PDB file of C-alpha atoms and ligand atoms in Angstrom:
ATOM      1  CA  MET A   1       1.503 -22.329  10.916  1.00 70.00           C
ATOM      2  CA  VAL A   2      -0.474 -19.162  10.214  1.00 82.00           C
ATOM      3  CA  HIS A   3       0.557 -16.893   7.389  1.00 87.00           C
ATOM      4  CA  LEU A   4       0.732 -13.128   7.777  1.00 92.00           C
ATOM      5  CA  GLU A   5       0.728 -10.346   5.195  1.00 96.00           C
ATOM      6  CA  SER A   6       1.943  -6.967   6.328  1.00 97.00           C
ATOM      7  CA  GLY A   7       2.921  -3.512   5.216  1.00 98.00           C
ATOM      8  CA  ALA A   8       4.625  -0.501   6.766  1.00 98.00           C
ATOM      9  CA  ALA A   9       4.716   3.188   5.886  1.00 98.00           C
ATOM     10  CA  THR A  10       6.465   6.137   7.495  1.00 98.00           C
ATOM     11  CA  ASP A  11       6.942   9.795   6.564  1.00 98.00           C
ATOM     12  CA  VAL A  12       8.707  12.771   8.143  1.00 97.00           C
ATOM     13  CA  GLY A  13       5.540  14.879   7.681  1.00 97.00           C
ATOM     14  CA  HIS A  14       5.303  18.554   6.717  1.00 97.00           C
ATOM     15  CA  VAL A  15       6.723  20.230   9.838  1.00 95.00           C
ATOM     16  CA  ARG A  16       9.513  18.169  11.421  1.00 94.00           C
ATOM     17  CA  GLU A  17      13.038  18.174   9.986  1.00 92.00           C
ATOM     18  CA  VAL A  18      13.913  14.596  10.902  1.00 94.00           C
ATOM     19  CA  ASN A  19      11.858  11.420  10.928  1.00 96.00           C
ATOM     20  CA  GLU A  20      12.389  10.055  14.438  1.00 97.00           C
ATOM     21  CA  ASP A  21       9.794   7.287  13.968  1.00 98.00           C
ATOM     22  CA  ALA A  22      10.915   3.793  13.047  1.00 98.00           C
ATOM     23  CA  CYS A  23       8.938   0.726  11.934  1.00 98.00           C
ATOM     24  CA  LEU A  24       9.518  -2.989  11.711  1.00 98.00           C
ATOM     25  CA  ALA A  25       7.308  -5.466   9.855  1.00 97.00           C
ATOM     26  CA  ALA A  26       9.153  -8.784   9.911  1.00 95.00           C
ATOM     27  CA  ASP A  27       6.905 -11.789  10.643  1.00 93.00           C
ATOM     28  CA  PRO A  28       6.457 -12.696  13.529  1.00 94.00           C
ATOM     29  CA  VAL A  29       7.378  -9.295  15.011  1.00 97.00           C
ATOM     30  CA  PHE A  30       5.855  -5.873  14.262  1.00 98.00           C
ATOM     31  CA  VAL A  31       6.874  -2.569  15.853  1.00 98.00           C
ATOM     32  CA  VAL A  32       6.313   1.182  15.718  1.00 98.00           C
ATOM     33  CA  ALA A  33       8.664   3.370  17.793  1.00 98.00           C
ATOM     34  CA  ASP A  34       8.379   7.161  18.059  1.00 97.00           C
ATOM     35  CA  GLY A  35      11.706   8.645  19.103  1.00 96.00           C
ATOM     36  CA  MET A  36      12.006  11.810  21.163  1.00 92.00           C
ATOM     37  CA  GLY A  37      15.033  13.988  21.758  1.00 82.00           C
ATOM     38  CA  GLY A  38      17.057  16.814  20.339  1.00 66.00           C
ATOM     39  CA  HIS A  39      19.240  16.647  17.222  1.00 67.00           C
ATOM     40  CA  GLN A  40      19.538  13.022  16.120  1.00 74.00           C
ATOM     41  CA  GLY A  41      18.761  11.503  19.533  1.00 90.00           C
ATOM     42  CA  GLY A  42      15.187  10.371  18.896  1.00 93.00           C
ATOM     43  CA  GLU A  43      16.176   8.694  15.664  1.00 95.00           C
ATOM     44  CA  VAL A  44      18.894   6.743  17.472  1.00 96.00           C
ATOM     45  CA  ALA A  45      16.483   5.577  20.185  1.00 96.00           C
ATOM     46  CA  SER A  46      13.780   4.366  17.790  1.00 97.00           C
ATOM     47  CA  SER A  47      16.341   2.585  15.596  1.00 97.00           C
ATOM     48  CA  ILE A  48      17.690   0.762  18.675  1.00 98.00           C
ATOM     49  CA  VAL A  49      14.139  -0.522  19.280  1.00 98.00           C
ATOM     50  CA  VAL A  50      13.856  -1.807  15.715  1.00 98.00           C
ATOM     51  CA  GLU A  51      17.278  -3.493  15.939  1.00 98.00           C
ATOM     52  CA  GLU A  52      16.517  -5.249  19.217  1.00 98.00           C
ATOM     53  CA  PHE A  53      13.029  -6.405  18.198  1.00 98.00           C
ATOM     54  CA  ALA A  54      14.305  -7.634  14.831  1.00 97.00           C
ATOM     55  CA  ARG A  55      16.398 -10.163  16.767  1.00 96.00           C
ATOM     56  CA  LEU A  56      13.166 -11.751  18.091  1.00 94.00           C
ATOM     57  CA  GLY A  57      12.175 -12.763  14.573  1.00 88.00           C
ATOM     58  CA  GLU A  58      14.654 -15.587  14.462  1.00 77.00           C
ATOM     59  CA  GLU A  59      12.392 -18.112  16.204  1.00 82.00           C
ATOM     60  CA  ARG A  60       8.763 -19.020  16.955  1.00 85.00           C
ATOM     61  CA  TYR A  61       7.371 -18.543  20.432  1.00 91.00           C
ATOM     62  CA  ASP A  62       4.689 -19.745  22.739  1.00 91.00           C
ATOM     63  CA  VAL A  63       3.117 -17.014  24.876  1.00 90.00           C
ATOM     64  CA  ARG A  64       5.278 -17.595  27.939  1.00 91.00           C
ATOM     65  CA  ARG A  65       8.581 -17.516  26.062  1.00 93.00           C
ATOM     66  CA  GLY A  66       7.316 -14.682  23.882  1.00 94.00           C
ATOM     67  CA  ALA A  67       6.568 -12.543  26.935  1.00 94.00           C
ATOM     68  CA  ALA A  68      10.038 -13.217  28.300  1.00 95.00           C
ATOM     69  CA  ALA A  69      11.591 -12.366  24.922  1.00 96.00           C
ATOM     70  CA  VAL A  70       9.645  -9.080  24.642  1.00 96.00           C
ATOM     71  CA  SER A  71      10.530  -8.065  28.221  1.00 95.00           C
ATOM     72  CA  GLY A  72      14.174  -8.913  27.525  1.00 96.00           C
ATOM     73  CA  ALA A  73      14.188  -6.853  24.320  1.00 96.00           C
ATOM     74  CA  LEU A  74      12.669  -3.852  26.120  1.00 96.00           C
ATOM     75  CA  ALA A  75      15.259  -4.095  28.920  1.00 95.00           C
ATOM     76  CA  GLU A  76      18.072  -4.234  26.360  1.00 96.00           C
ATOM     77  CA  CYS A  77      16.629  -1.184  24.526  1.00 96.00           C
ATOM     78  CA  GLN A  78      16.487   0.686  27.822  1.00 95.00           C
ATOM     79  CA  ARG A  79      20.088  -0.234  28.629  1.00 95.00           C
ATOM     80  CA  ARG A  80      21.372   0.842  25.195  1.00 96.00           C
ATOM     81  CA  ILE A  81      19.415   4.127  25.131  1.00 95.00           C
ATOM     82  CA  GLN A  82      20.658   5.020  28.601  1.00 93.00           C
ATOM     83  CA  ALA A  83      24.249   4.167  27.592  1.00 94.00           C
ATOM     84  CA  TYR A  84      23.864   6.378  24.508  1.00 94.00           C
ATOM     85  CA  THR A  85      22.474   9.221  26.643  1.00 92.00           C
ATOM     86  CA  ALA A  86      25.343   8.886  29.132  1.00 92.00           C
ATOM     87  CA  GLU A  87      27.850   9.057  26.237  1.00 93.00           C
ATOM     88  CA  GLN A  88      26.287  12.250  24.892  1.00 91.00           C
ATOM     89  CA  ARG A  89      26.305  13.827  28.362  1.00 90.00           C
ATOM     90  CA  ALA A  90      29.938  12.802  28.944  1.00 92.00           C
ATOM     91  CA  SER A  91      30.925  14.530  25.700  1.00 91.00           C
ATOM     92  CA  GLY A  92      29.442  17.835  26.867  1.00 88.00           C
ATOM     93  CA  ALA A  93      25.704  17.706  26.074  1.00 85.00           C
ATOM     94  CA  ARG A  94      24.734  17.848  29.747  1.00 82.00           C
ATOM     95  CA  GLU A  95      20.991  18.223  29.239  1.00 82.00           C
ATOM     96  CA  TRP A  96      20.799  15.410  26.684  1.00 84.00           C
ATOM     97  CA  ARG A  97      17.550  13.466  26.893  1.00 85.00           C
ATOM     98  CA  THR A  98      16.643  10.682  24.556  1.00 91.00           C
ATOM     99  CA  GLY A  99      13.665   8.386  24.619  1.00 94.00           C
ATOM    100  CA  THR A 100      11.183   6.561  22.485  1.00 96.00           C
ATOM    101  CA  THR A 101       7.730   5.062  22.630  1.00 96.00           C
ATOM    102  CA  VAL A 102       7.242   1.493  21.538  1.00 98.00           C
ATOM    103  CA  VAL A 103       4.208  -0.491  20.501  1.00 98.00           C
ATOM    104  CA  ALA A 104       5.061  -4.039  19.489  1.00 98.00           C
ATOM    105  CA  ALA A 105       3.117  -7.153  18.473  1.00 97.00           C
ATOM    106  CA  LEU A 106       4.659 -10.617  18.465  1.00 97.00           C
ATOM    107  CA  LEU A 107       2.894 -13.614  16.922  1.00 94.00           C
ATOM    108  CA  CYS A 108       3.075 -16.562  19.324  1.00 93.00           C
ATOM    109  CA  ASP A 109       2.082 -19.767  17.537  1.00 86.00           C
ATOM    110  CA  ASP A 110       4.126 -22.525  19.053  1.00 78.00           C
ATOM    111  CA  ALA A 111       1.291 -24.055  21.095  1.00 77.00           C
ATOM    112  CA  GLY A 112      -0.532 -25.597  18.097  1.00 78.00           C
ATOM    113  CA  PRO A 113      -3.367 -24.698  15.692  1.00 78.00           C
ATOM    114  CA  GLY A 114      -6.069 -22.571  17.284  1.00 77.00           C
ATOM    115  CA  GLU A 115      -3.729 -21.519  20.071  1.00 83.00           C
ATOM    116  CA  GLU A 116      -2.089 -18.646  18.202  1.00 90.00           C
ATOM    117  CA  ARG A 117      -1.930 -15.374  20.108  1.00 92.00           C
ATOM    118  CA  TRP A 118      -0.832 -11.817  19.584  1.00 95.00           C
ATOM    119  CA  LEU A 119       1.385 -10.602  22.357  1.00 96.00           C
ATOM    120  CA  VAL A 120       1.205  -6.798  22.458  1.00 97.00           C
ATOM    121  CA  ALA A 121       3.536  -4.505  24.412  1.00 97.00           C
ATOM    122  CA  ASN A 122       3.062  -0.769  24.842  1.00 97.00           C
ATOM    123  CA  LEU A 123       5.060   2.068  26.368  1.00 96.00           C
ATOM    124  CA  GLY A 124       4.010   5.647  25.542  1.00 96.00           C
ATOM    125  CA  ASP A 125       1.419   6.987  23.079  1.00 97.00           C
ATOM    126  CA  SER A 126       1.940   4.892  19.974  1.00 98.00           C
ATOM    127  CA  ARG A 127      -1.104   2.663  19.531  1.00 98.00           C
ATOM    128  CA  ALA A 128      -2.355  -0.775  18.563  1.00 98.00           C
ATOM    129  CA  TYR A 129      -5.806  -1.234  17.030  1.00 98.00           C
ATOM    130  CA  ARG A 130      -7.715  -4.133  15.574  1.00 96.00           C
ATOM    131  CA  LEU A 131     -10.328  -4.012  12.844  1.00 95.00           C
ATOM    132  CA  GLU A 132     -13.083  -6.583  13.375  1.00 89.00           C
ATOM    133  CA  ASP A 133     -16.269  -6.564  11.307  1.00 85.00           C
ATOM    134  CA  ASP A 134     -15.548  -2.997  10.096  1.00 83.00           C
ATOM    135  CA  ARG A 135     -15.236  -1.803  13.683  1.00 93.00           C
ATOM    136  CA  LEU A 136     -11.848  -0.412  14.721  1.00 96.00           C
ATOM    137  CA  ALA A 137     -11.068  -1.162  18.366  1.00 96.00           C
ATOM    138  CA  GLN A 138      -8.191   0.519  20.162  1.00 97.00           C
ATOM    139  CA  LEU A 139      -6.249  -2.158  22.062  1.00 96.00           C
ATOM    140  CA  THR A 140      -3.713  -0.035  23.935  1.00 97.00           C
ATOM    141  CA  VAL A 141      -4.244   2.813  26.386  1.00 96.00           C
ATOM    142  CA  ASP A 142      -1.826   5.729  25.909  1.00 96.00           C
ATOM    143  CA  HIS A 143       0.659   6.533  28.641  1.00 96.00           C
ATOM    144  CA  SER A 144       0.170  10.279  28.259  1.00 95.00           C
ATOM    145  CA  LEU A 145      -0.969  13.353  30.095  1.00 94.00           C
ATOM    146  CA  VAL A 146      -3.965  13.874  27.810  1.00 96.00           C
ATOM    147  CA  GLN A 147      -5.045  10.226  28.230  1.00 95.00           C
ATOM    148  CA  GLU A 148      -5.172  10.835  31.981  1.00 95.00           C
ATOM    149  CA  LEU A 149      -7.463  13.825  31.334  1.00 96.00           C
ATOM    150  CA  VAL A 150      -9.650  11.736  28.976  1.00 95.00           C
ATOM    151  CA  THR A 151      -9.864   8.924  31.546  1.00 95.00           C
ATOM    152  CA  ALA A 152     -10.851  11.453  34.221  1.00 96.00           C
ATOM    153  CA  GLY A 153     -13.617  12.720  31.928  1.00 96.00           C
ATOM    154  CA  GLU A 154     -12.153  16.227  31.741  1.00 96.00           C
ATOM    155  CA  ILE A 155     -11.647  16.291  27.961  1.00 96.00           C
ATOM    156  CA  ASP A 156     -12.808  14.141  25.030  1.00 93.00           C
ATOM    157  CA  GLU A 157     -10.795  12.451  22.252  1.00 90.00           C
ATOM    158  CA  GLY A 158     -11.112  15.409  19.888  1.00 91.00           C
ATOM    159  CA  GLU A 159      -9.915  17.858  22.547  1.00 94.00           C
ATOM    160  CA  ALA A 160      -7.046  15.499  23.367  1.00 93.00           C
ATOM    161  CA  ARG A 161      -5.828  15.708  19.748  1.00 91.00           C
ATOM    162  CA  ARG A 162      -5.670  19.537  19.964  1.00 92.00           C
ATOM    163  CA  HIS A 163      -4.449  19.858  23.563  1.00 95.00           C
ATOM    164  CA  PRO A 164      -1.209  21.892  23.991  1.00 94.00           C
ATOM    165  CA  ALA A 165       0.273  19.096  26.139  1.00 93.00           C
ATOM    166  CA  ARG A 166      -0.701  16.349  23.663  1.00 92.00           C
ATOM    167  CA  HIS A 167       2.924  15.248  23.144  1.00 89.00           C
ATOM    168  CA  VAL A 168       3.704  14.653  26.830  1.00 92.00           C
ATOM    169  CA  VAL A 169       4.117  10.925  27.506  1.00 93.00           C
ATOM    170  CA  THR A 170       4.147   9.520  31.016  1.00 92.00           C
ATOM    171  CA  ARG A 171       5.971   6.288  30.163  1.00 93.00           C
ATOM    172  CA  ALA A 172       8.666   5.655  27.568  1.00 93.00           C
ATOM    173  CA  LEU A 173      11.917   3.869  26.901  1.00 94.00           C
ATOM    174  CA  GLY A 174      14.859   6.023  27.865  1.00 91.00           C
ATOM    175  CA  GLY A 175      14.890   7.894  31.140  1.00 76.00           C
ATOM    176  CA  GLU A 176      13.227   7.220  34.468  1.00 72.00           C
ATOM    177  CA  ALA A 177       9.843   6.939  32.744  1.00 67.00           C
ATOM    178  CA  PHE A 178      10.665   3.287  32.010  1.00 69.00           C
ATOM    179  CA  SER A 179      10.410   2.287  35.663  1.00 73.00           C
ATOM    180  CA  ALA A 180       6.636   1.712  35.522  1.00 77.00           C
ATOM    181  CA  GLY A 181       7.246  -0.894  32.808  1.00 87.00           C
ATOM    182  CA  PRO A 182       5.217  -1.710  29.705  1.00 93.00           C
ATOM    183  CA  ASP A 183       1.613  -2.791  29.376  1.00 95.00           C
ATOM    184  CA  LEU A 184       1.846  -6.353  28.124  1.00 94.00           C
ATOM    185  CA  PHE A 185      -1.179  -8.354  27.042  1.00 92.00           C
ATOM    186  CA  GLU A 186      -2.189 -11.247  24.813  1.00 92.00           C
ATOM    187  CA  LEU A 187      -5.178 -11.700  22.567  1.00 91.00           C
ATOM    188  CA  PRO A 188      -6.423 -14.465  20.275  1.00 88.00           C
ATOM    189  CA  LEU A 189      -5.158 -14.052  16.735  1.00 87.00           C
ATOM    190  CA  GLY A 190      -8.705 -14.285  15.429  1.00 76.00           C
ATOM    191  CA  PRO A 191      -9.703 -12.827  12.105  1.00 78.00           C
ATOM    192  CA  GLY A 192      -9.138  -9.138  11.643  1.00 85.00           C
ATOM    193  CA  ARG A 193      -6.483  -6.644  10.773  1.00 95.00           C
ATOM    194  CA  LEU A 194      -3.934  -5.432  13.313  1.00 97.00           C
ATOM    195  CA  VAL A 195      -2.771  -1.802  13.120  1.00 98.00           C
ATOM    196  CA  LEU A 196       0.182  -0.191  14.920  1.00 98.00           C
ATOM    197  CA  CYS A 197       0.753   3.550  14.525  1.00 98.00           C
ATOM    198  CA  SER A 198       2.533   6.562  15.941  1.00 98.00           C
ATOM    199  CA  ASP A 199       0.712   9.625  17.287  1.00 97.00           C
ATOM    200  CA  GLY A 200       1.511  11.375  14.010  1.00 97.00           C
ATOM    201  CA  VAL A 201      -1.289   9.209  12.563  1.00 98.00           C
ATOM    202  CA  SER A 202      -3.717   8.866  15.493  1.00 97.00           C
ATOM    203  CA  GLY A 203      -3.229  12.533  16.461  1.00 96.00           C
ATOM    204  CA  MET A 204      -4.053  13.824  12.964  1.00 96.00           C
ATOM    205  CA  LEU A 205      -7.066  11.621  12.171  1.00 97.00           C
ATOM    206  CA  SER A 206     -10.328  10.966  13.976  1.00 96.00           C
ATOM    207  CA  HIS A 207     -11.129   7.417  15.030  1.00 96.00           C
ATOM    208  CA  ALA A 208     -13.832   7.288  12.339  1.00 96.00           C
ATOM    209  CA  GLU A 209     -11.390   8.404   9.615  1.00 97.00           C
ATOM    210  CA  MET A 210      -8.886   5.760  10.675  1.00 98.00           C
ATOM    211  CA  ALA A 211     -11.585   3.065  10.685  1.00 97.00           C
ATOM    212  CA  ARG A 212     -12.723   4.059   7.189  1.00 97.00           C
ATOM    213  CA  ILE A 213      -9.181   3.955   5.733  1.00 98.00           C
ATOM    214  CA  VAL A 214      -8.216   0.669   7.406  1.00 98.00           C
ATOM    215  CA  GLY A 215     -11.535  -0.936   6.450  1.00 96.00           C
ATOM    216  CA  ALA A 216     -11.479   0.204   2.819  1.00 96.00           C
ATOM    217  CA  ALA A 217      -7.979  -0.990   1.915  1.00 97.00           C
ATOM    218  CA  ASP A 218      -7.703  -4.360   0.176  1.00 95.00           C
ATOM    219  CA  ARG A 219      -4.194  -5.174   1.317  1.00 97.00           C
ATOM    220  CA  ALA A 220      -2.294  -4.514   4.527  1.00 98.00           C
ATOM    221  CA  ARG A 221       0.324  -2.415   2.768  1.00 98.00           C
ATOM    222  CA  ASP A 222      -2.387  -0.231   1.185  1.00 98.00           C
ATOM    223  CA  ALA A 223      -3.915   0.326   4.626  1.00 98.00           C
ATOM    224  CA  ALA A 224      -0.525   1.379   6.081  1.00 98.00           C
ATOM    225  CA  ALA A 225       0.176   3.730   3.161  1.00 98.00           C
ATOM    226  CA  GLY A 226      -3.377   5.105   3.308  1.00 98.00           C
ATOM    227  CA  LEU A 227      -3.105   6.005   6.985  1.00 98.00           C
ATOM    228  CA  VAL A 228       0.177   7.864   6.486  1.00 98.00           C
ATOM    229  CA  GLU A 229      -1.095   9.666   3.354  1.00 98.00           C
ATOM    230  CA  ALA A 230      -4.220  10.792   5.209  1.00 98.00           C
ATOM    231  CA  ALA A 231      -2.146  12.033   8.171  1.00 98.00           C
ATOM    232  CA  LEU A 232      -0.065  14.132   5.742  1.00 98.00           C
ATOM    233  CA  ALA A 233      -3.187  15.435   4.006  1.00 98.00           C
ATOM    234  CA  ALA A 234      -4.574  16.427   7.423  1.00 98.00           C
ATOM    235  CA  GLY A 235      -1.508  18.601   8.064  1.00 97.00           C
ATOM    236  CA  GLY A 236       1.379  16.223   8.701  1.00 97.00           C
ATOM    237  CA  GLU A 237       2.308  18.012  11.929  1.00 95.00           C
ATOM    238  CA  ASP A 238       4.401  15.097  13.190  1.00 96.00           C
ATOM    239  CA  ASN A 239       6.286  12.105  11.851  1.00 97.00           C
ATOM    240  CA  ALA A 240       3.614   9.617  10.764  1.00 98.00           C
ATOM    241  CA  SER A 241       4.015   5.831  10.774  1.00 98.00           C
ATOM    242  CA  ALA A 242       1.798   2.782  10.446  1.00 98.00           C
ATOM    243  CA  VAL A 243       2.300  -0.977  10.350  1.00 98.00           C
ATOM    244  CA  VAL A 244      -0.665  -3.158   9.311  1.00 98.00           C
ATOM    245  CA  VAL A 245      -0.881  -6.954   9.555  1.00 97.00           C
ATOM    246  CA  ASP A 246      -3.455  -9.355   8.075  1.00 95.00           C
ATOM    247  CA  VAL A 247      -3.808 -12.984   9.104  1.00 90.00           C
ATOM    248  CA  VAL A 248      -4.390 -14.748   5.795  1.00 86.00           C
ATOM    249  CA  GLY A 249      -4.154 -18.423   6.610  1.00 73.00           C
TER     250      GLY A 249
HETATM  251 MN1  LIG B   1       5.144  11.438  17.325  1.00 80.35          MN
END
């Protein structure tokens, strides 16, 4: 069985009043969720994601069962967030909208040595990266308006980080935006460091800055803390969260 070392860091930042991000680092499941919504709504949505994914950590999975477990957890999150929204609307908050992004990685290692896989699920603009040979590769593609502009070649990554519509996500857990479903993919565990983060990290730092911080840290928890510290130093305009996982054996 492979052994993982991980760390998580999250901070409200310098501008927002509430930290609506939530993180989970509980081998074999790792999650960053970035909640959206007025008052306490976003915080509720992201904490539902952490609760539901924490339940997955009670067993080991092969890829097929892992994919079913992740899809089931996402469906249960969607059901609970919609029930919460309906409750708020019934008690008078008619325009209540609550949602959250989710990026999750589940270690699937039940098929034997050498067959271990990361199963990664993504909805929204929180991201998964992997550091291999000092090169940081982005694994997920954002479900966001600015990503569509980047893909179309209309703006570049730097412009995307400063774009007025940079917070608009096109898929999320919560409302109708869930209907398109998550991106779900598997990759060999391999060597290398896995990074999950909210847009409060990836939106404040360039790709090169992130690669330098993740590559320079000795331990996973130092890498997670370093990313969040750097996001705060760069302005801390949003809640900032990072989860980092090393495969050590
Ligand atoms: Mn955010």
